[in-house]
CSV table of C-alpha atoms (C1' of nucleotides) in Angstrom, one decimal:
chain,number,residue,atom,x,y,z
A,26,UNK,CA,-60.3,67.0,-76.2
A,27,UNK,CA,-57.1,67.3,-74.3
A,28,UNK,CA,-58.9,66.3,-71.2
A,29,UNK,CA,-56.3,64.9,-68.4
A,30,UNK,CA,-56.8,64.3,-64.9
A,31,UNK,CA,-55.2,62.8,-62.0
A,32,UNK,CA,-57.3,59.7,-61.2
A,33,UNK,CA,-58.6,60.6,-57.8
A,34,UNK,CA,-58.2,63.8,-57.7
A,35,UNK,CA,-60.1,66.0,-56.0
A,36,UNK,CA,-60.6,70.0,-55.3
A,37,UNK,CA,-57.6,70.5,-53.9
A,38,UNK,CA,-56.5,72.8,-56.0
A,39,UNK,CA,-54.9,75.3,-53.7
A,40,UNK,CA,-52.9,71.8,-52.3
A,41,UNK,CA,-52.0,71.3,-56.1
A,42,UNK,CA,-51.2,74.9,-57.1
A,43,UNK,CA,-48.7,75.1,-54.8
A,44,UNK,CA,-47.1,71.2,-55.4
A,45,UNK,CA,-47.0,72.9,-58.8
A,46,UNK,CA,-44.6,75.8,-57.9
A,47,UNK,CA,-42.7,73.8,-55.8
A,48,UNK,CA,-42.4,71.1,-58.5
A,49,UNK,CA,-41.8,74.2,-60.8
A,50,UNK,CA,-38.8,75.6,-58.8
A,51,UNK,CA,-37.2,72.7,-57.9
A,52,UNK,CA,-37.4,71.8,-61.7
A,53,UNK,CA,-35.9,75.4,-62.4
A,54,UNK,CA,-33.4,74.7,-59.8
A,55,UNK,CA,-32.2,71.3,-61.6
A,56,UNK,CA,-31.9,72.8,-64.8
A,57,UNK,CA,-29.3,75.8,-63.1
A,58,UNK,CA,-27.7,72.6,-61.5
A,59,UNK,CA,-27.1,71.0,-64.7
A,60,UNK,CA,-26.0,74.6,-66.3
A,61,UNK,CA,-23.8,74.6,-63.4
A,62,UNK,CA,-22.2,71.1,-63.9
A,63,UNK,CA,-21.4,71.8,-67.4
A,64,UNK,CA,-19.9,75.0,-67.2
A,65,UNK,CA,-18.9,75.0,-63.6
A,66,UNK,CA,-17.1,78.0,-63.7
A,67,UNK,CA,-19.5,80.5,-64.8
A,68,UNK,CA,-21.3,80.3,-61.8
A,69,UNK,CA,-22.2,84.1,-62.7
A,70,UNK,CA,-22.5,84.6,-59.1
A,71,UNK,CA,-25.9,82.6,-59.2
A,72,UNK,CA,-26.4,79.6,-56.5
A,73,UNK,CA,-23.6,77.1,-55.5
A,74,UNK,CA,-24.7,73.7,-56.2
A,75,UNK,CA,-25.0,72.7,-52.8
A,76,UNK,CA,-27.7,74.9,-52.3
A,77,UNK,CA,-28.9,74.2,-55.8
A,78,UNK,CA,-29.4,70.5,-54.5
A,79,UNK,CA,-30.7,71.6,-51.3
A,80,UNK,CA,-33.5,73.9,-53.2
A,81,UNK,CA,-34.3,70.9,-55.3
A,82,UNK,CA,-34.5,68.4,-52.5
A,83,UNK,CA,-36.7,70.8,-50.4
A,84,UNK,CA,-38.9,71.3,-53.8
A,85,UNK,CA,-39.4,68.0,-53.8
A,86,UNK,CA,-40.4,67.5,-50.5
A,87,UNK,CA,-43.0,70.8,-50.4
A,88,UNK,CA,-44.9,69.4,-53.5
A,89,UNK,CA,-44.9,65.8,-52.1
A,90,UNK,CA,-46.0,67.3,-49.0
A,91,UNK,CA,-48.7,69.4,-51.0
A,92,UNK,CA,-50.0,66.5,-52.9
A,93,UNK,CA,-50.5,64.1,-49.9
A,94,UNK,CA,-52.9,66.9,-48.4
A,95,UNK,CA,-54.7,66.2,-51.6
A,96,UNK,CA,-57.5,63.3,-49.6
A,97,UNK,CA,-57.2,61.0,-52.8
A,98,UNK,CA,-53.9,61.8,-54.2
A,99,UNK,CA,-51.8,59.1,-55.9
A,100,UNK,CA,-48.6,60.6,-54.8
A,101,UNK,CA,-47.5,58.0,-52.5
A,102,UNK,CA,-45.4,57.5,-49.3
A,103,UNK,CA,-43.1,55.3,-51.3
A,104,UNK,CA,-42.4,58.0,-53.6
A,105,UNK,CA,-39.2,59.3,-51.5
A,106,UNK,CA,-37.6,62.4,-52.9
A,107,UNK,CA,-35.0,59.9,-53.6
A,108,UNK,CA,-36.8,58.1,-55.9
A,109,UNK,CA,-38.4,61.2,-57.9
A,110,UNK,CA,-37.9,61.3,-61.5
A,111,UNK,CA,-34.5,59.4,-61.5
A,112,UNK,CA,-35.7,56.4,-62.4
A,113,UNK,CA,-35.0,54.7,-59.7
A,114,UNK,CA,-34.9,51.2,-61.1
A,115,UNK,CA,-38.1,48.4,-61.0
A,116,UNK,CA,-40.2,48.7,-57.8
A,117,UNK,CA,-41.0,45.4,-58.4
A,118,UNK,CA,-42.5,44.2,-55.6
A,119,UNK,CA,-39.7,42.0,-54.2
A,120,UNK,CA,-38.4,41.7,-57.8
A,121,UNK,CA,-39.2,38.3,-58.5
A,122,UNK,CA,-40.3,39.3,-61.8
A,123,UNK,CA,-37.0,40.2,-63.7
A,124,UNK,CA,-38.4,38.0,-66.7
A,125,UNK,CA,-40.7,36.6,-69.1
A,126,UNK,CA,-39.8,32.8,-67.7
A,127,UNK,CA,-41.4,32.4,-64.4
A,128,UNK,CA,-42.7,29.1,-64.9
A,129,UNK,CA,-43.9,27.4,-61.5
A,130,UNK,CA,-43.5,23.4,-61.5
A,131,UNK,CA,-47.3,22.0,-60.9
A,132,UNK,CA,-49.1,24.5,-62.9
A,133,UNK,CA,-50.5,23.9,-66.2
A,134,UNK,CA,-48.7,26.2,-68.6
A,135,UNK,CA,-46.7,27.8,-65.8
A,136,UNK,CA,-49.0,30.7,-65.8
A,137,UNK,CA,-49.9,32.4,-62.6
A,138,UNK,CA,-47.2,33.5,-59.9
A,139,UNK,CA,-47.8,37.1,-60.5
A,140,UNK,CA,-49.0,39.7,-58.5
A,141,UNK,CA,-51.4,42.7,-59.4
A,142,UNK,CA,-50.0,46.2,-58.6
A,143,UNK,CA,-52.9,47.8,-56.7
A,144,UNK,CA,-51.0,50.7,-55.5
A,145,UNK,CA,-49.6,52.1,-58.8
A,146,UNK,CA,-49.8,55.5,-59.8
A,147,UNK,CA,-52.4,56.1,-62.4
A,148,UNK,CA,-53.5,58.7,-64.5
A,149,UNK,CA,-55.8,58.9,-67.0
A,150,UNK,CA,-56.2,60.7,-70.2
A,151,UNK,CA,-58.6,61.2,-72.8
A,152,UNK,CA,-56.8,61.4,-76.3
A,153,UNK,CA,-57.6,61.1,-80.4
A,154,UNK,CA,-54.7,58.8,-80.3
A,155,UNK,CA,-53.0,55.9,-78.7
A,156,UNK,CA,-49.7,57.1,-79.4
A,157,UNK,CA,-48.0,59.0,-77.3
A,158,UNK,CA,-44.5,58.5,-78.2
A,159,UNK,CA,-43.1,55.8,-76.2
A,160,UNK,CA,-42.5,52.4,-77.1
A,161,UNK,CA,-45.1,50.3,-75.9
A,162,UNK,CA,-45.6,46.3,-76.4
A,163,UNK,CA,-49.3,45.2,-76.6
A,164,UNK,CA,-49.6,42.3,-73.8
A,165,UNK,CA,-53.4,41.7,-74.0
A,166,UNK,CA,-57.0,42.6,-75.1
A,167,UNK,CA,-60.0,41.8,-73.1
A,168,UNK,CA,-64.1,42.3,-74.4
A,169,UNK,CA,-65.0,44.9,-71.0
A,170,UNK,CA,-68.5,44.2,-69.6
A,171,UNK,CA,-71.3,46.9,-70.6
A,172,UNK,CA,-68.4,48.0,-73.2
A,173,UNK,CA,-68.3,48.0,-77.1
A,174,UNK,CA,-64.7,48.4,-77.5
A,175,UNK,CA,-62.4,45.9,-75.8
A,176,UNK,CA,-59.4,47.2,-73.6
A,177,UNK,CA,-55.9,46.7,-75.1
A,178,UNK,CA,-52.9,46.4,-72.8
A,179,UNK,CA,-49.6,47.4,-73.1
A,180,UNK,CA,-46.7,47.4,-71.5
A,181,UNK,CA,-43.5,49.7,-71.8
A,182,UNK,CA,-41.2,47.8,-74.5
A,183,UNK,CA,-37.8,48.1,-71.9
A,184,UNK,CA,-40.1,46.0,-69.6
A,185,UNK,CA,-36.8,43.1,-69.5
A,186,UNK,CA,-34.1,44.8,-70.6
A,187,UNK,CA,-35.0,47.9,-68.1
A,188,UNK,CA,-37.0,46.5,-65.9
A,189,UNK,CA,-39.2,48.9,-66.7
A,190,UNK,CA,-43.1,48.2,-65.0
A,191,UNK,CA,-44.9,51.0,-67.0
A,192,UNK,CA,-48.3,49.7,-68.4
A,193,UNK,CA,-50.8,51.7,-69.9
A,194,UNK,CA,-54.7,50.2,-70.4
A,195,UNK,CA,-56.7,51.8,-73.7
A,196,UNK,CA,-60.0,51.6,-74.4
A,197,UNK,CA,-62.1,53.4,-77.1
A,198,UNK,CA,-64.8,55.8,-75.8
A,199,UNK,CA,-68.6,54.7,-75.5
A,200,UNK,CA,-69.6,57.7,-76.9
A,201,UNK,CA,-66.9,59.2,-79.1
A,202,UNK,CA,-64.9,55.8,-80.8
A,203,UNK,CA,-62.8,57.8,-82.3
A,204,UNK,CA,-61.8,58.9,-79.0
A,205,UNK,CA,-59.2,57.2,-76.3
A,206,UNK,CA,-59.0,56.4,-73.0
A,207,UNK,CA,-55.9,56.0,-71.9
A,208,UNK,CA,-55.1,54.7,-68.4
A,209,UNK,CA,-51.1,54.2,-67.6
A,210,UNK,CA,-50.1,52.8,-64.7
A,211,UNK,CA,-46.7,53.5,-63.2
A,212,UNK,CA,-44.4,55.3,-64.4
A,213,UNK,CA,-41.5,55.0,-66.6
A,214,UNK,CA,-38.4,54.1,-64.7
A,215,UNK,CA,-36.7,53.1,-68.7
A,216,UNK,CA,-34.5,55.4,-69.7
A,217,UNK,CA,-36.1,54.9,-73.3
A,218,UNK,CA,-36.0,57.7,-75.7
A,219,UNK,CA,-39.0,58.6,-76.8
A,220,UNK,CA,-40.1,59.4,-80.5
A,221,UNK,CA,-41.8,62.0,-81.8
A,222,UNK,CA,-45.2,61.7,-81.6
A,223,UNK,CA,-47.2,60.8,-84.5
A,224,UNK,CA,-49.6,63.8,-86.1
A,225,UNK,CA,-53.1,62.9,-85.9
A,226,UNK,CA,-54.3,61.5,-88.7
A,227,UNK,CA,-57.7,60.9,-90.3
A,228,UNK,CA,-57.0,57.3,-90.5
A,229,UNK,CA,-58.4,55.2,-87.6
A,230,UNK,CA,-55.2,54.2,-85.1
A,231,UNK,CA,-57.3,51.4,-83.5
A,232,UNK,CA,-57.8,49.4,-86.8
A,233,UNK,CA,-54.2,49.3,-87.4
A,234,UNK,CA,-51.7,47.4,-85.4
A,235,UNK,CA,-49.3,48.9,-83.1
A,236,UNK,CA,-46.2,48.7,-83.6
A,237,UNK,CA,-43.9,50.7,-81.6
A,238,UNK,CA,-41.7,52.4,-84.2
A,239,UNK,CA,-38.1,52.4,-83.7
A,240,UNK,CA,-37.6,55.0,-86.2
A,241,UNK,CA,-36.8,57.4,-84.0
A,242,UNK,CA,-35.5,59.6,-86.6
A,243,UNK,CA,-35.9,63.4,-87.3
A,244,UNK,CA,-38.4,65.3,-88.3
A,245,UNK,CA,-38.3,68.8,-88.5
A,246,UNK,CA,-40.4,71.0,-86.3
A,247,UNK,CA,-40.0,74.3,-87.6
A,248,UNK,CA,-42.3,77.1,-85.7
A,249,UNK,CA,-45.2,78.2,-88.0
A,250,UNK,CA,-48.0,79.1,-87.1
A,251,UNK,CA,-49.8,77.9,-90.1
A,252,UNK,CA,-48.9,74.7,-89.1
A,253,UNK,CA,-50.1,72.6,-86.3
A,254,UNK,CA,-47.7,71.7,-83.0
A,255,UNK,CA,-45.3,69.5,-84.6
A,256,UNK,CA,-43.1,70.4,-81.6
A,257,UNK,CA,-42.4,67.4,-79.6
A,258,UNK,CA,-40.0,65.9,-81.3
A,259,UNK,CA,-36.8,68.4,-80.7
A,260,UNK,CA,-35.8,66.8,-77.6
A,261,UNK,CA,-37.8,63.8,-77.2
A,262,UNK,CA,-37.2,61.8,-80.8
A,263,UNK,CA,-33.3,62.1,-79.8
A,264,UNK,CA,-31.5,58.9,-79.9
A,265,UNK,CA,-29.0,58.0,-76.8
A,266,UNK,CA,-26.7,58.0,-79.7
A,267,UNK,CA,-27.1,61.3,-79.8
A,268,UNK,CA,-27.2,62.8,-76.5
A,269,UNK,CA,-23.4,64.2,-76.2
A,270,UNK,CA,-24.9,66.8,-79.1
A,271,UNK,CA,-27.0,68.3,-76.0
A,272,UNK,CA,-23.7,68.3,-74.2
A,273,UNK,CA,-21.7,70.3,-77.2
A,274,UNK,CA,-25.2,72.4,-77.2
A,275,UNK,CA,-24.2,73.7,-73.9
A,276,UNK,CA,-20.5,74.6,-74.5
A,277,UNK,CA,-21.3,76.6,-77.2
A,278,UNK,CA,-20.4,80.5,-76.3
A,279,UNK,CA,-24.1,81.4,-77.8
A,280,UNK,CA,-25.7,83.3,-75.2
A,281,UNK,CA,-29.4,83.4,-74.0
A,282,UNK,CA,-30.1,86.9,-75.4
A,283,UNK,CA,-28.9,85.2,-78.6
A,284,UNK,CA,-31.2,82.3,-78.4
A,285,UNK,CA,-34.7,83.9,-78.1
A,286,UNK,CA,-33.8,87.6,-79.9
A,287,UNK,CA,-35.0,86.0,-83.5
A,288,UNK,CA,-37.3,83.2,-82.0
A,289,UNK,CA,-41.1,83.8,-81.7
A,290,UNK,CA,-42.6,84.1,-78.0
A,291,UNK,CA,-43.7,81.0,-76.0
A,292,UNK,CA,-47.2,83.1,-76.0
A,293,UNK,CA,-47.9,82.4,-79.3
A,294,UNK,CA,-47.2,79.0,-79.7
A,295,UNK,CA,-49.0,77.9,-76.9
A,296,UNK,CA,-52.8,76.1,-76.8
A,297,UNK,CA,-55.0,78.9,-75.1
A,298,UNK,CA,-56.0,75.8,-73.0
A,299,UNK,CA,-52.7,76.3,-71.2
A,300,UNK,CA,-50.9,78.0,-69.0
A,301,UNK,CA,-47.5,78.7,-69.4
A,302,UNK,CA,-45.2,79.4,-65.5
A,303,UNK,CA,-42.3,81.8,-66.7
A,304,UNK,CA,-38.5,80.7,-65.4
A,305,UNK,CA,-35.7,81.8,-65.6
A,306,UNK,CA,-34.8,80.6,-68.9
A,307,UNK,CA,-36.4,82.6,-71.2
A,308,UNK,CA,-36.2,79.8,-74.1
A,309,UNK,CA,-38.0,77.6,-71.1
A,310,UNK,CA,-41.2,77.6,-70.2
A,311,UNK,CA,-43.3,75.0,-67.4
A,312,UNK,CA,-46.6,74.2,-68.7
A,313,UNK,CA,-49.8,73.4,-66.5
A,314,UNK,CA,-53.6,72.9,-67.7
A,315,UNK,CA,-55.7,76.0,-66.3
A,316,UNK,CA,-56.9,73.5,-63.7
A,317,UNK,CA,-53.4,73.3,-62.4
A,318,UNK,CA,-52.7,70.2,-63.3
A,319,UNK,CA,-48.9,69.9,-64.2
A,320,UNK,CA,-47.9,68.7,-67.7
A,321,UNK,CA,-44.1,69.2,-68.1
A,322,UNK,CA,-41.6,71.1,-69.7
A,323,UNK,CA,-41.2,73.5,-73.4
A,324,UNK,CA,-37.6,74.6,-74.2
A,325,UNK,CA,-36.5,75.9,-77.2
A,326,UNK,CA,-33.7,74.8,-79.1
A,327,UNK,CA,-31.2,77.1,-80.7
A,328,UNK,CA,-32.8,76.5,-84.2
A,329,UNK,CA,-35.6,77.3,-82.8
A,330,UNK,CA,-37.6,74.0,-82.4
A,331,UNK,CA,-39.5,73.1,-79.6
A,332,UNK,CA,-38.9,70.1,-77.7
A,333,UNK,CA,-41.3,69.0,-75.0
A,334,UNK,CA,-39.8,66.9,-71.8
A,335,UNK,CA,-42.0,66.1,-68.7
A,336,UNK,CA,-43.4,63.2,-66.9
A,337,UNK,CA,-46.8,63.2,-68.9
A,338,UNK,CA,-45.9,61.7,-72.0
A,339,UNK,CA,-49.2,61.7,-73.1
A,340,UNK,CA,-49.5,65.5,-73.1
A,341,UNK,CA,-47.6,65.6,-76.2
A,342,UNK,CA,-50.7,64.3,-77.9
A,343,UNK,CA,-52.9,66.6,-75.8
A,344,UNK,CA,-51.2,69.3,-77.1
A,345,UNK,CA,-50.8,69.0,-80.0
A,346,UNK,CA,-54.1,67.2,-81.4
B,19,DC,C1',-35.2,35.2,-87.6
B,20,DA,C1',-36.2,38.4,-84.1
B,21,DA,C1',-39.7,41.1,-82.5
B,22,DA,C1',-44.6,42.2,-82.1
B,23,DT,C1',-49.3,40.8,-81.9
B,24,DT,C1',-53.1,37.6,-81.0
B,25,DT,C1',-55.6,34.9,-78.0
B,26,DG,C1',-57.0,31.4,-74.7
B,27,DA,C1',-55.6,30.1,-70.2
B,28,DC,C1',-54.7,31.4,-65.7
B,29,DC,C1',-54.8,34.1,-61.5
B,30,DC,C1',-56.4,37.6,-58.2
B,31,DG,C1',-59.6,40.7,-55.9
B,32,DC,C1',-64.2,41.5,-54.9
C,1,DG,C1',-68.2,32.8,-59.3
C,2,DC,C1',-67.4,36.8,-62.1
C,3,DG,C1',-64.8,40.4,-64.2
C,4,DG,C1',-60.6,42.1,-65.3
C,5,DG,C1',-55.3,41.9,-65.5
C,6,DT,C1',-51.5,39.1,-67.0
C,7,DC,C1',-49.0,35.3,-69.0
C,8,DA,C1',-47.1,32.8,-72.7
C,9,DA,C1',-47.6,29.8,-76.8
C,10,DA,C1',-48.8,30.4,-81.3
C,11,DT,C1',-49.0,33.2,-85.1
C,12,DT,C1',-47.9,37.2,-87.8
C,13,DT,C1',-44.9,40.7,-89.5
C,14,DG,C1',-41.0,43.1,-91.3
DNA sequence: CAAATTTGACCCGC
DNA sequence: GCGGGTCAAATTTG
């Protein structure tokens, strides 16, 4: 379980190690540019952010750099530093799909008039569940030749009102059904808020429907290590309503030393299956599988939960299954 | 009643 | 022509 892999990839890990760091520091670097646009005047001497912007920038050009060594890499031409992780709208090609009407006069149903995406990023993941805490709308089911299980399709929810071209393909596995393969294709460029994943249960998630909840609300993830990872839902079941709370968060005069002197160490939270890059927030840790591959982001709330942000959604369920 | 799912039709790439 | 991805009307669900 908790098998993930860039489709395509290949052995070039050394190529990916290093788009890791660099995705790492330039991450690192954002988060001191955010400290530094909410509090701008305790700079504490660190980096100005002009060359907090600069870092970031260059980051993101190293690991794109890195990653296009990679011979089958998905990391694409068109992903312009500009365009990384800011969601930078629909890439629709040409955006003549802005909605579900799209009927062409002289065709029976006005079906047709779309066009596959053959150059989306994809990644694939094996999971004991479909969720994975976005909102997804199933689109379609098709009976796959030599396979049991038929493929569902979904599509992300804020596919209209967002624009938002995310789709993700499951199909059970031949020889584990209680197993998922889970395909998605593009990324997010919503700015949904995700809810907290659901914990696995013994009940079969392919039998019942899938409705994407929009309960978004709160549990409680409390470290305890008798427990399992109920972590993901500190920062990722937050409702927009909600998000100027993250902003009060940060003007509070608590300090970092405060933060982690009564919370338990990253190191014994995390999956052995992990590895856990340092930075320098000590109630933040990066998170990579020990083949490199990069899975996102563990901070640690001033209560003490664990909220889990990154661009692999589906990690959450890697995790914490 | 709005939103989600189902399902047959349609379209595209190979 | 076939297999697979997507559309959209019909149906179901909450």
């Amino acid at each position: 379980m908790g098998t993930f892999w860039v489709e395509g990839s290949s052995s070039t890990n050394s190529s990916k190690s290093r788009a890791i760091r660099e995705l790492v520091d330039g991450r690192e670097s954002a988060i001191r540019l955010k400290t530094l646009l909410c509090k701008p005047s305790g700079n504490n001497g660190s980096l100005s952010a002009d060359e907090l912007v600069v870092k970031i920038l260059r980051s993101f050009t190293e690991s794109l750099s890195a990653l296009s060594s990679c011979e089958h890499s998905e990391v694409r031409e068109d992903m312009s530093p500009q365009m990384v992780g800011f969601g930078s709208g629909c890439d629709d090609q040409g955006s003549e799909h802005s909605g579900e009407s799209r009927k062409r006069p002289g065709l029976k149903d006005g079906r047709g008039c779309y066009k596959r995406r053959k150059e989306s990023e994809t990644f694939t993941t094996i999971s004991s569940t479909k969720d994975d805490g976005h909102a997804w709308r199933k689109y379609g089911q098709k009976d796959i030749l030599n396979s049991t299980f038929p493929r569902c399709y979904f599509r992300c929810t804020h596919k209209h009102d967002q624009g938002c071209r995310a789709t993700k393909q499951v199909q059970k596995m031949e020889d584990d059904p209680k197993v998922y393969q889970i395909t998605y294709i593009g990324n997010h460029t919503c700015r949904e808020i995700t809810r907290a994943p659901q914990m696995i249960t013994d009940s079969d998630p392919w039998e019942s429907s899938y409705p994407p909840s929009r309960n978004n609300s709160d549990t409680k993830p409390l470290i305890n290590s008798q427990q399992s990872f109920p972590l993901c839902s500190a920062r990722n079941s937050i409702k927009k309503e909600e998000e100027p709370a993250l902003v009060k968060e940060d003007t509070t005069t608590t300090t970092t030393s405060d933060l982690t002197d009564n919370l338990p160490s990253f190191d014994s939270i995390l999956p052995p299956e992990l590895m856990g890059f340092e930075s320098s927030d000590p109630t933040a840790m990066y998170l990579s599988c020990a083949d490199g591959s990069p899975h996102g982001f563990l901070d640690m709330d001033p209560m003490g939960r664990l909220g889990f942000d990154g661009e692999f959604p589906f990690y959450e369920n890697v995790l914490f299954s």
